[in-house]
Coordinates of C-alpha atoms in Angstrom, one line a residue:
M1 CA 0.0 0.0 0.0
N2 CA 1.5 3.4 -1.0
I3 CA 0.8 6.4 1.3
F4 CA 1.9 10.0 1.1
A5 CA 2.4 11.6 4.5
E6 CA 2.5 15.4 4.8
E7 CA 4.5 15.1 8.1
E8 CA 6.4 12.4 10.0
G9 CA 4.6 10.7 12.8
E10 CA 2.4 7.8 14.1
Y11 CA -0.5 6.7 12.0
F12 CA -3.2 4.0 12.2
T13 CA -5.3 2.0 9.8
W14 CA -8.6 0.3 10.4
F15 CA -10.1 -2.6 8.3
N16 CA -13.8 -3.0 8.3
L17 CA -13.4 -6.7 7.1
N18 CA -12.1 -7.9 10.5
R19 CA -12.3 -4.7 12.5
G20 CA -8.6 -4.7 12.9
M21 CA -6.4 -1.7 13.8
H22 CA -2.7 -1.3 12.9
K23 CA -0.2 1.2 14.2
F24 CA 2.9 2.3 12.2
H25 CA 5.3 5.1 11.7
L26 CA 5.4 7.1 8.4
N27 CA 8.2 9.4 7.2
K28 CA 7.3 12.6 5.4
G29 CA 6.6 11.9 1.7
F30 CA 5.8 8.6 0.0
N31 CA 5.8 5.4 2.1
T32 CA 5.2 1.8 1.1
I33 CA 3.7 -0.3 3.8
R34 CA 2.4 -3.9 4.1
L35 CA -0.7 -4.4 6.3
P36 CA -1.6 -8.0 7.4
Y37 CA -5.3 -8.9 8.0
N38 CA -7.4 -12.0 8.2
I39 CA -10.4 -13.3 6.3
K40 CA -12.3 -15.8 8.3
N41 CA -13.4 -18.9 6.3
P42 CA -12.2 -17.4 2.9
K43 CA -13.9 -18.5 -0.3
R44 CA -12.3 -18.5 -3.7
W45 CA -13.5 -16.6 -6.6
E46 CA -14.5 -19.2 -9.2
P47 CA -15.2 -18.7 -12.9
N48 CA -18.7 -19.3 -14.4
G49 CA -19.5 -23.0 -14.4
R50 CA -17.0 -23.9 -11.7
G51 CA -18.6 -22.2 -8.6
K52 CA -19.5 -18.9 -7.1
P53 CA -17.5 -15.8 -8.0
T54 CA -17.0 -14.6 -4.4
V55 CA -15.9 -11.0 -4.2
Y56 CA -14.8 -9.2 -1.0
A57 CA -15.1 -5.5 -0.3
T58 CA -12.8 -3.9 2.2
K59 CA -12.7 -0.4 3.5
I60 CA -9.4 0.8 4.8
S61 CA -9.3 4.1 6.8
L62 CA -6.1 6.0 7.5
Y63 CA -5.8 8.0 10.8
K64 CA -3.3 10.5 12.1
K65 CA -2.5 10.1 15.8
G66 CA -5.2 11.9 17.6
G67 CA -8.1 10.6 15.6
R68 CA -8.2 12.7 12.4
I69 CA -9.2 10.6 9.3
I70 CA -6.8 11.3 6.5
R71 CA -8.2 9.0 3.8
D72 CA -10.7 6.2 3.2
I73 CA -9.9 3.6 0.6
N74 CA -12.5 1.1 -0.7
V75 CA -11.0 -2.1 -2.3
T76 CA -12.9 -5.0 -4.0
Y77 CA -11.1 -8.1 -4.9
G78 CA -11.4 -11.9 -5.1
L79 CA -9.1 -14.7 -4.0
R80 CA -8.0 -16.9 -6.9
D81 CA -5.0 -18.3 -8.6
I82 CA -4.7 -18.0 -12.4
E83 CA -1.8 -19.4 -14.4
L84 CA -1.2 -19.7 -18.1
I85 CA 0.4 -23.1 -18.7
Q86 CA 2.7 -23.6 -21.7
E87 CA 4.5 -26.9 -21.8
K88 CA 6.2 -28.7 -24.7
D89 CA 4.6 -31.9 -25.8
E90 CA 4.8 -34.3 -28.7
K91 CA 2.5 -32.1 -30.8
G92 CA 4.0 -28.7 -30.0
K93 CA 3.3 -26.6 -26.9
S94 CA 0.2 -26.4 -24.7
F95 CA -1.7 -23.2 -24.1
Y96 CA -4.2 -23.3 -21.3
F97 CA -5.4 -21.6 -18.2
K98 CA -5.3 -23.2 -14.7
V99 CA -7.7 -21.6 -12.3
N100 CA -7.4 -22.4 -8.6
G101 CA -5.3 -25.4 -9.4
N102 CA -7.6 -26.9 -12.0
P103 CA -7.2 -26.7 -15.8
L104 CA -10.2 -24.7 -17.2
Y105 CA -11.5 -25.2 -20.8
I106 CA -12.1 -21.6 -21.9
K107 CA -15.5 -20.9 -23.6
G108 CA -16.2 -17.4 -24.7
T109 CA -15.9 -14.5 -27.1
N110 CA -14.2 -11.3 -28.1
W111 CA -15.5 -7.8 -27.1
I112 CA -15.5 -4.6 -29.0
P113 CA -16.7 -1.2 -27.7
A114 CA -20.5 -1.4 -27.1
D115 CA -21.1 1.9 -28.8
S116 CA -19.4 4.0 -31.4
F117 CA -19.7 6.9 -28.9
S118 CA -18.4 5.4 -25.6
P119 CA -20.2 8.0 -23.3
R120 CA -23.5 6.5 -24.4
I121 CA -22.6 3.1 -22.9
T122 CA -24.6 2.8 -19.8
K123 CA -24.0 0.6 -16.7
E124 CA -27.1 -1.3 -17.6
K125 CA -25.8 -2.1 -21.1
Y126 CA -22.5 -3.4 -19.7
Q127 CA -24.4 -5.6 -17.1
K128 CA -26.9 -6.9 -19.8
L129 CA -24.1 -8.0 -22.2
I130 CA -22.0 -9.6 -19.5
K131 CA -25.0 -11.5 -18.1
A132 CA -25.9 -12.6 -21.6
A133 CA -22.3 -14.1 -21.8
K134 CA -22.9 -15.9 -18.5
E135 CA -26.3 -17.2 -19.6
A136 CA -24.6 -18.6 -22.7
N137 CA -22.2 -20.7 -20.4
M138 CA -19.2 -18.6 -21.2
N139 CA -16.2 -18.1 -18.8
M140 CA -14.0 -15.6 -20.7
I141 CA -14.1 -12.4 -22.7
R142 CA -11.2 -11.1 -24.7
I143 CA -11.1 -7.3 -24.9
W144 CA -9.8 -6.6 -28.4
G145 CA -6.8 -4.3 -28.7
G146 CA -8.4 -2.2 -31.4
G147 CA -11.1 -0.9 -29.0
I148 CA -10.8 1.0 -25.6
Y149 CA -9.9 0.3 -22.0
E150 CA -13.4 -0.3 -20.7
D151 CA -15.3 1.4 -17.9
E152 CA -15.1 0.1 -14.3
E153 CA -18.6 -1.2 -14.8
F154 CA -17.4 -3.7 -17.4
Y155 CA -14.9 -5.3 -15.0
K156 CA -17.3 -5.1 -12.1
A157 CA -19.9 -7.1 -14.1
C158 CA -17.2 -9.6 -15.1
D159 CA -16.2 -10.0 -11.4
E160 CA -19.8 -10.6 -10.3
N161 CA -20.6 -13.0 -13.1
G162 CA -17.5 -15.2 -13.1
I163 CA -16.3 -14.0 -16.5
L164 CA -12.5 -14.0 -16.9
V165 CA -10.9 -11.1 -18.9
W166 CA -8.2 -11.5 -21.5
Q167 CA -7.0 -7.8 -21.6
D168 CA -5.3 -6.6 -24.7
F169 CA -3.4 -3.3 -24.4
M170 CA -4.8 -0.9 -27.0
F171 CA -2.5 -1.6 -29.9
A172 CA -3.8 -3.3 -33.0
G173 CA -2.8 -4.1 -36.6
S174 CA -0.3 -1.3 -37.2
F175 CA 3.4 -0.4 -36.8
Y176 CA 4.4 1.6 -33.7
P177 CA 7.5 3.7 -33.0
A178 CA 10.0 3.0 -30.2
D179 CA 11.5 6.5 -29.6
N180 CA 12.0 7.4 -26.0
E181 CA 9.1 9.9 -25.9
F182 CA 6.6 7.3 -27.2
L183 CA 7.9 4.5 -24.9
E184 CA 7.6 6.8 -21.8
N185 CA 4.0 7.5 -22.9
V186 CA 3.3 3.7 -23.2
K187 CA 4.9 3.1 -19.7
E188 CA 2.5 5.6 -18.2
E189 CA -0.5 4.0 -20.0
V190 CA 0.5 0.5 -18.7
K191 CA 1.0 1.8 -15.2
D192 CA -2.4 3.5 -15.2
Q193 CA -4.3 0.6 -16.4
V194 CA -2.5 -2.0 -14.2
K195 CA -3.1 0.0 -11.1
R196 CA -6.7 0.6 -12.0
L197 CA -7.5 -3.0 -13.0
Q198 CA -5.2 -5.5 -11.3
N199 CA -7.4 -6.0 -8.2
H200 CA -10.3 -7.3 -10.3
P201 CA -10.3 -11.1 -9.9
S202 CA -11.6 -11.4 -13.4
I203 CA -8.3 -10.3 -15.0
A204 CA -6.6 -13.4 -16.3
L205 CA -4.1 -12.2 -18.9
W206 CA -2.4 -9.1 -20.1
C207 CA -1.8 -9.1 -23.8
G208 CA 0.5 -6.7 -25.6
N209 CA -1.5 -6.2 -28.8
N210 CA -3.9 -7.5 -31.5
E211 CA -2.3 -9.0 -34.7
I212 CA 0.8 -6.8 -34.9
D213 CA 3.2 -9.7 -35.0
E214 CA 1.0 -11.2 -37.8
A215 CA 0.8 -7.8 -39.6
I216 CA 4.6 -7.5 -39.7
V217 CA 5.1 -11.1 -41.0
N218 CA 2.0 -11.7 -43.1
W219 CA 0.2 -8.6 -44.3
G220 CA 2.7 -7.1 -46.8
Y221 CA 2.7 -3.5 -45.5
Q222 CA 6.4 -3.2 -46.1
K223 CA 6.0 -4.0 -49.8
Q224 CA 2.8 -1.9 -50.1
F225 CA 4.6 1.2 -48.7
N226 CA 7.9 0.5 -50.4
Y227 CA 9.9 0.0 -47.2
S228 CA 13.6 -0.5 -47.6
K229 CA 15.3 -3.6 -46.0
A230 CA 16.6 -1.3 -43.3
D231 CA 13.1 0.2 -42.7
S232 CA 11.6 -3.3 -42.4
L233 CA 14.3 -4.3 -39.9
Q234 CA 13.7 -1.2 -37.8
V235 CA 9.9 -2.0 -37.7
W236 CA 10.8 -5.4 -36.2
K237 CA 13.3 -3.9 -33.8
D238 CA 10.7 -1.3 -32.6
Y239 CA 8.1 -4.1 -32.2
K240 CA 10.4 -6.2 -30.1
K241 CA 11.4 -3.2 -28.0
L242 CA 7.8 -2.2 -27.3
F243 CA 6.1 -5.5 -26.8
H244 CA 8.9 -7.8 -25.6
E245 CA 10.7 -5.3 -23.3
V246 CA 8.9 -2.1 -22.3
I247 CA 5.4 -3.4 -21.7
P248 CA 6.4 -6.7 -19.8
N249 CA 9.0 -4.9 -17.8
T250 CA 6.5 -2.2 -16.8
L251 CA 4.0 -4.9 -15.8
K252 CA 6.6 -6.6 -13.6
E253 CA 7.3 -3.3 -11.8
N254 CA 3.6 -2.5 -11.2
L255 CA 1.8 -5.9 -10.7
T256 CA 1.4 -6.9 -7.0
S257 CA 1.0 -10.5 -8.1
D258 CA 3.1 -12.5 -10.5
K259 CA 0.2 -14.8 -11.3
N260 CA -1.2 -12.4 -13.9
K261 CA 0.5 -13.4 -17.1
Y262 CA 1.7 -11.4 -20.1
W263 CA 1.3 -12.5 -23.7
P264 CA 3.1 -10.3 -26.3
S265 CA 0.7 -10.6 -29.3
S266 CA -2.6 -12.3 -30.2
P267 CA -2.2 -14.4 -32.3
S268 CA 1.3 -15.6 -31.4
I269 CA 1.8 -17.0 -34.9
G270 CA -0.1 -15.9 -38.0
W271 CA -2.8 -17.7 -39.9
G272 CA -1.4 -20.0 -42.6
H273 CA 1.7 -21.1 -40.7
K274 CA 1.5 -24.7 -39.4
E275 CA 2.8 -23.7 -36.0
S276 CA -0.3 -21.5 -35.5
L277 CA -2.2 -24.7 -34.8
T278 CA 0.4 -26.5 -32.6
E279 CA 1.3 -23.8 -30.1
G280 CA 0.2 -20.5 -28.7
D281 CA -3.2 -18.9 -29.6
S282 CA -4.6 -18.8 -33.1
H283 CA -6.8 -16.4 -35.2
Y284 CA -8.3 -18.6 -37.9
W285 CA -9.9 -16.8 -40.7
G286 CA -9.8 -19.4 -43.5
V287 CA -13.6 -19.4 -43.1
W288 CA -15.0 -16.0 -44.1
W289 CA -11.9 -14.2 -45.2
G290 CA -10.5 -17.2 -47.0
E291 CA -14.0 -18.3 -48.1
Q292 CA -13.3 -21.9 -47.2
P293 CA -16.3 -24.1 -46.3
F294 CA -17.5 -24.4 -42.7
E295 CA -16.2 -28.0 -42.6
M296 CA -12.6 -26.7 -42.6
Y297 CA -13.2 -25.8 -39.0
N298 CA -13.0 -29.5 -38.2
E299 CA -9.4 -29.6 -39.6
K300 CA -8.0 -26.3 -38.5
V301 CA -8.0 -26.7 -34.7
G302 CA -5.2 -25.1 -32.7
R303 CA -4.2 -25.2 -29.1
F304 CA -6.3 -22.1 -28.2
M305 CA -8.6 -20.5 -30.8
S306 CA -8.8 -16.8 -29.8
E307 CA -10.5 -15.4 -33.0
Y308 CA -12.7 -16.8 -35.7
G309 CA -16.1 -15.8 -37.0
F310 CA -18.8 -15.5 -39.6
Q311 CA -21.3 -12.7 -40.3
G312 CA -25.1 -12.7 -39.9
M313 CA -27.7 -10.0 -40.1
P314 CA -29.1 -8.3 -36.9
T315 CA -32.6 -8.9 -35.8
L316 CA -35.5 -7.3 -37.5
S317 CA -36.0 -4.7 -34.8
T318 CA -32.4 -3.6 -35.0
T319 CA -32.5 -3.6 -38.8
K320 CA -35.5 -1.2 -38.6
S321 CA -33.5 1.1 -36.3
M322 CA -31.1 1.8 -39.2
F323 CA -33.8 4.1 -40.7
S324 CA -34.6 7.6 -39.5
G325 CA -38.2 7.2 -40.9
V326 CA -40.2 4.3 -42.2
A327 CA -38.1 1.2 -42.6
D328 CA -37.8 -0.1 -46.2
L329 CA -36.9 -3.7 -45.6
D330 CA -35.4 -4.5 -48.9
L331 CA -32.0 -6.1 -49.6
Q332 CA -31.3 -3.6 -52.3
N333 CA -32.1 -0.6 -50.1
L334 CA -29.0 1.6 -49.9
T335 CA -29.4 2.2 -46.1
I336 CA -29.3 -1.5 -45.4
K337 CA -26.4 -2.1 -47.9
A338 CA -24.5 0.7 -46.1
H339 CA -24.7 -1.1 -42.8
E340 CA -22.5 -3.9 -44.1
K341 CA -18.9 -2.5 -44.0
H342 CA -17.1 -5.5 -45.4
A343 CA -16.4 -4.8 -49.1
R344 CA -17.6 -8.2 -50.2
G345 CA -19.8 -9.0 -47.2
W346 CA -23.1 -9.7 -49.0
E347 CA -21.3 -11.7 -51.7
I348 CA -19.6 -13.9 -49.1
I349 CA -22.9 -14.5 -47.2
N350 CA -24.7 -15.5 -50.4
K351 CA -21.8 -17.8 -51.4
Y352 CA -22.0 -19.7 -48.1
M353 CA -25.8 -19.7 -48.1
E354 CA -25.9 -21.3 -51.5
R355 CA -23.9 -24.2 -50.1
D356 CA -26.2 -25.0 -47.2
Y357 CA -29.6 -23.3 -47.5
P358 CA -32.3 -22.3 -50.0
I359 CA -31.8 -18.6 -50.6
P360 CA -35.1 -16.8 -49.9
T361 CA -36.4 -13.9 -51.9
G362 CA -38.3 -12.0 -49.1
F363 CA -36.3 -9.8 -46.7
V364 CA -37.7 -11.3 -43.5
K365 CA -36.9 -14.8 -44.6
Y366 CA -33.4 -13.8 -45.8
N367 CA -32.7 -12.1 -42.5
Y368 CA -33.8 -15.3 -40.7
V369 CA -31.7 -17.7 -42.9
S370 CA -28.6 -15.5 -42.7
Q371 CA -28.8 -15.9 -38.9
L372 CA -29.2 -19.6 -39.2
L373 CA -26.2 -19.7 -41.5
Q374 CA -24.0 -17.9 -39.0
A375 CA -25.2 -20.1 -36.2
K376 CA -24.5 -23.3 -38.1
G377 CA -21.0 -22.2 -39.0
M378 CA -20.1 -21.2 -35.5
Q379 CA -21.6 -24.4 -34.1
I380 CA -19.3 -26.4 -36.3
A381 CA -16.3 -24.4 -35.1
I382 CA -17.0 -24.4 -31.4
E383 CA -17.8 -28.1 -31.2
A384 CA -14.7 -29.0 -33.3
H385 CA -12.6 -27.1 -30.7
R386 CA -14.4 -28.7 -27.7
R387 CA -14.1 -32.2 -29.2
A388 CA -10.3 -31.7 -29.4
K389 CA -9.9 -31.2 -25.7
P390 CA -7.2 -31.3 -24.1
Y391 CA -5.2 -30.6 -27.3
N392 CA -7.4 -27.5 -27.7
M393 CA -8.2 -25.7 -24.4
G394 CA -10.0 -22.6 -25.5
T395 CA -12.4 -21.1 -28.0
L396 CA -13.2 -17.4 -28.2
Y397 CA -15.3 -16.5 -31.2
W398 CA -15.4 -13.1 -32.9
Q399 CA -17.5 -11.3 -31.5
L400 CA -20.1 -10.8 -28.8
N401 CA -21.5 -7.3 -29.5
D402 CA -21.8 -4.4 -31.9
C403 CA -21.1 -0.7 -31.7
W404 CA -23.9 0.3 -34.1
P405 CA -26.8 -1.4 -36.0
V406 CA -24.9 -3.5 -38.5
V407 CA -24.5 -6.8 -40.4
S408 CA -21.6 -8.3 -38.5
W409 CA -19.9 -11.2 -36.8
S410 CA -21.7 -10.5 -33.5
S411 CA -23.9 -13.0 -31.6
I412 CA -25.8 -10.1 -29.9
D413 CA -26.9 -7.1 -32.0
Y414 CA -26.5 -3.4 -31.2
L415 CA -29.9 -3.2 -29.4
G416 CA -29.0 -6.2 -27.2
N417 CA -31.1 -8.8 -29.1
W418 CA -29.8 -12.3 -29.2
K419 CA -29.3 -13.5 -32.8
A420 CA -29.6 -17.2 -33.7
F421 CA -25.9 -17.5 -33.1
H422 CA -26.1 -16.6 -29.4
Y423 CA -28.8 -19.1 -28.8
Q424 CA -26.6 -21.7 -30.5
A425 CA -23.6 -20.6 -28.6
K426 CA -25.5 -21.3 -25.3
R427 CA -26.2 -24.8 -26.5
S428 CA -22.7 -25.5 -27.8
F429 CA -21.1 -24.2 -24.6
E430 CA -23.2 -26.4 -22.3
P431 CA -20.9 -27.9 -19.6
I432 CA -21.9 -31.4 -20.7
L433 CA -22.3 -31.7 -24.5
I434 CA -23.1 -34.3 -27.1
S435 CA -21.4 -33.5 -30.4
V436 CA -21.3 -35.3 -33.7
A437 CA -18.4 -35.4 -36.1
E438 CA -19.0 -36.8 -39.6
N439 CA -16.5 -38.4 -41.9
S440 CA -16.9 -40.4 -45.1
K441 CA -17.8 -43.6 -43.4
A442 CA -19.3 -42.8 -40.0
Y443 CA -20.9 -40.5 -37.5
E444 CA -18.6 -40.1 -34.6
I445 CA -20.4 -39.3 -31.3
Y446 CA -18.5 -37.4 -28.6
L447 CA -19.5 -36.8 -25.0
I448 CA -17.7 -33.7 -23.6
N449 CA -17.6 -33.1 -19.9
D450 CA -16.3 -29.8 -18.5
V451 CA -17.5 -30.6 -14.9
L452 CA -14.9 -31.6 -12.3
K453 CA -16.6 -34.9 -11.5
E454 CA -17.2 -38.2 -13.2
I455 CA -20.6 -38.6 -14.9
K456 CA -22.7 -41.7 -15.7
A457 CA -25.2 -41.7 -18.5
D458 CA -27.6 -44.1 -20.2
I459 CA -27.5 -42.7 -23.8
K460 CA -30.1 -43.5 -26.4
F461 CA -29.5 -43.2 -30.2
E462 CA -32.6 -43.1 -32.4
L463 CA -33.1 -42.4 -36.1
I464 CA -36.6 -40.8 -36.3
D465 CA -38.5 -39.7 -39.4
F466 CA -40.1 -36.3 -39.5
A467 CA -43.5 -37.7 -38.5
G468 CA -42.0 -39.1 -35.3
K469 CA -41.6 -42.8 -36.3
Q470 CA -38.5 -44.5 -34.9
L471 CA -36.5 -46.1 -37.7
W472 CA -33.4 -47.4 -35.9
K473 CA -32.2 -47.4 -32.3
S474 CA -29.2 -48.3 -30.1
N475 CA -28.0 -47.4 -26.6
I476 CA -25.0 -47.5 -24.4
N477 CA -24.2 -47.0 -20.7
K478 CA -21.3 -44.7 -20.3
E479 CA -19.1 -43.6 -17.4
L480 CA -17.1 -40.5 -18.3
K481 CA -14.2 -39.1 -16.3
A482 CA -14.2 -35.6 -15.1
D483 CA -13.1 -32.8 -17.4
V484 CA -12.6 -34.8 -20.6
S485 CA -13.8 -35.2 -24.2
E486 CA -14.3 -38.7 -25.4
K487 CA -15.6 -40.4 -28.5
I488 CA -18.3 -42.8 -27.2
L489 CA -19.7 -44.3 -30.3
S490 CA -19.2 -44.6 -34.0
I491 CA -22.3 -45.2 -36.1
N492 CA -21.5 -46.7 -39.5
K493 CA -23.3 -44.9 -42.3
A494 CA -24.0 -48.2 -43.9
D495 CA -26.3 -49.1 -41.0
L496 CA -28.5 -46.1 -41.9
V497 CA -28.3 -46.3 -45.7
K498 CA -31.6 -48.2 -46.1
F499 CA -33.4 -45.2 -44.6
D500 CA -34.1 -41.8 -46.3
V501 CA -31.8 -39.6 -44.2
S502 CA -33.2 -36.5 -46.0
K503 CA -36.4 -37.2 -44.1
S504 CA -35.0 -38.3 -40.8
V505 CA -33.0 -37.0 -37.8
L506 CA -30.6 -38.7 -35.4
K507 CA -31.7 -38.1 -31.9
I508 CA -29.2 -38.6 -29.1
S509 CA -30.5 -38.3 -25.6
S510 CA -29.9 -39.1 -22.0
D511 CA -32.3 -38.8 -19.1
S512 CA -29.9 -40.1 -16.4
E513 CA -29.6 -38.6 -13.0
D514 CA -26.2 -37.1 -13.9
V515 CA -26.9 -36.2 -17.5
K516 CA -30.1 -34.8 -19.1
L517 CA -29.4 -34.0 -22.7
E518 CA -30.9 -34.1 -26.2
K519 CA -29.1 -33.6 -29.4
L520 CA -30.7 -33.6 -32.9
F521 CA -28.3 -34.2 -35.8
F522 CA -29.4 -34.0 -39.4
P523 CA -27.3 -36.1 -41.8
V524 CA -27.9 -33.8 -44.8
R525 CA -27.5 -30.1 -45.5
P526 CA -30.6 -28.0 -44.6
K527 CA -31.3 -27.3 -48.2
D528 CA -31.6 -31.0 -48.9
L529 CA -34.1 -31.8 -46.2
K530 CA -37.5 -33.0 -47.4
L531 CA -39.6 -31.0 -44.9
S532 CA -43.3 -31.1 -44.5
K533 CA -45.2 -28.0 -43.4
P534 CA -45.5 -28.2 -39.6
N535 CA -48.6 -27.1 -37.7
I536 CA -46.9 -25.2 -34.8
T537 CA -49.1 -24.6 -31.8
I538 CA -48.4 -21.9 -29.2
K539 CA -50.1 -22.4 -25.9
K540 CA -50.1 -19.6 -23.3
I541 CA -49.2 -20.9 -19.9
S542 CA -49.0 -17.5 -18.2
P543 CA -48.4 -13.9 -19.3
T544 CA -44.7 -14.6 -19.6
E545 CA -44.6 -18.3 -20.4
I546 CA -45.7 -20.2 -23.6
E547 CA -45.5 -23.8 -24.7
I548 CA -44.6 -24.8 -28.3
S549 CA -45.6 -28.1 -29.9
T550 CA -45.9 -29.4 -33.5
D551 CA -47.4 -32.2 -35.5
V552 CA -44.3 -32.9 -37.6
L553 CA -40.7 -31.9 -37.3
A554 CA -40.4 -28.1 -37.1
K555 CA -36.9 -27.1 -38.1
D556 CA -35.3 -24.0 -36.7
V557 CA -38.5 -22.6 -35.0
Y558 CA -38.3 -18.8 -35.0
L559 CA -40.4 -17.0 -32.5
I560 CA -40.9 -13.3 -33.4
G561 CA -42.1 -10.6 -31.0
D562 CA -40.9 -7.6 -29.0
T563 CA -39.5 -9.6 -26.1
H564 CA -36.6 -11.8 -25.2
F565 CA -37.3 -15.5 -25.6
S566 CA -35.5 -17.9 -23.3
D567 CA -34.9 -20.1 -26.3
N568 CA -35.3 -19.5 -30.0
F569 CA -34.2 -20.9 -33.4
F570 CA -34.6 -24.5 -32.1
D571 CA -35.7 -27.8 -33.7
L572 CA -38.8 -29.5 -32.3
L573 CA -39.9 -33.1 -32.9
P574 CA -43.6 -34.2 -33.1
G575 CA -44.9 -35.4 -29.7
A576 CA -42.5 -33.2 -27.8
S577 CA -43.1 -29.7 -26.4
K578 CA -40.9 -26.8 -25.3
R579 CA -41.7 -24.2 -22.7
I580 CA -40.4 -20.7 -23.3
I581 CA -40.1 -17.8 -20.8
L582 CA -40.7 -14.3 -22.2
S583 CA -39.0 -11.2 -20.7
K584 CA -42.4 -9.4 -21.0
S585 CA -45.9 -10.5 -22.0
L586 CA -47.1 -10.3 -25.6
D587 CA -50.6 -10.4 -26.9
K588 CA -49.3 -12.4 -29.9
V589 CA -46.2 -14.3 -30.8
E590 CA -45.5 -14.9 -34.5
V591 CA -43.7 -18.0 -35.6
M592 CA -42.0 -19.4 -38.7
S593 CA -39.7 -22.4 -39.5
L594 CA -37.2 -23.4 -42.2
F595 CA -40.1 -25.0 -44.3
D596 CA -41.4 -21.4 -44.9
T597 CA -38.2 -20.6 -46.8
F598 CA -38.4 -23.5 -49.3

């Protein structure tokens, strides 16, 4: 604790946590003192999914002898150990976080500023977005280095909700100088942010920059701007000076704990280099930027996937907010086109949509299918990463939120509405997950357990036609160790070839005491499904609860209304029903399904 004393003498401190008083002598000027105190029955701060994120609040009062209060200090903090583990192995080098002694599989997202004008970001918006991350079973958010150092409310919300923070310093995708004046400025920036943020238990990692190592090596700026060989060498020297010397050294001087780790650049090795998938963290953009098919996510799995993504449209209400007057919902409308800032964005979305979905003509249906497309691609990526545990120990998709109403990679749009992607992220981030990997000969079934205890499950496998008739079945009893991913069954495609898989779905379920799960897997692409028109029934249970049922398979049920639905964009089998909680009551809920787009 650093204290400035105007005069030499005896001073006292008082702690509200254990009502303890300490006496000590201060010299005139700055003094550094250490003050012991006790916490009875301390509880650790645990990340979401692992326990309660216990936060302590302590008030420290400084007195001058004689009773005059000089200063009151309020400190909030949590008790936890966080380590970044990098150990060489037969495949490269590990990259994972150990929290309170246990390896933690990271499930989360990247964060950009929540508004183009930061003073407009309210405490309520911070809380809403972080709680949405928690509800989607996430445990980490990476603050992108191209944004801003966020308000205290952001970190407070992460502390309270058990969301770890990967904190980039605000350097991104460019070349920076290393003259003394600039470096001194950077030192002060690092000091300020470390002193402000380091007591937050959510802070897990300090990262020097976003994509600058990759920019120097991969992006060709030197050639584009006609750099000489000497200029290019100086760029690299300046980079090393700033991110491998000045920032880490300043961190060491100002961190009170050596458990907070530093990572020079995200990614550590650029996309396209084989080492990017065997060590460090990886930004994989072969899908979207490289226009490779979604299935490539199954092959390009690194040790820690810290960036990847695909675009989808915002919800209808957010799209309407793009207009100052009456909304003209037309794909050719110039206002809507202007809210897609990627030069080839619409073209890329259409290219991927043609592969997997029927392309609708009407705007509402196109909006809906674009969201399904984004959700499908991200499901493939997330579940490929999780199946690869412990080789892969983290997946952070790009991105959680938006700074304005826009067609983007976000899972939650600018007005805070969940897109289809966020509902899917919640499912794909479940602590116990059934996932299916397809190859040319079989469907490989995985059971993934992120819980720190062994689970027992009686798992049923059924091929069911869209009218609800069981065509094929099997079952296994499975004991799965704590915190593992394991292939539990391989279903030979030849066993199902006598059935029309374009009119059937593989249902994998467990209703055991430890594991209650249901997974519906469709063997063909959505555009190749032979769907019948479902008669979807909506029954009102209470002003804020409804029950959905159907007579035949309803694929990708989309509930439309001015409220938040507890679940949406889901598949529903005949004979089953699903109860949905609404954030506020509605007189009417509209509904559509994928059949309506054919």
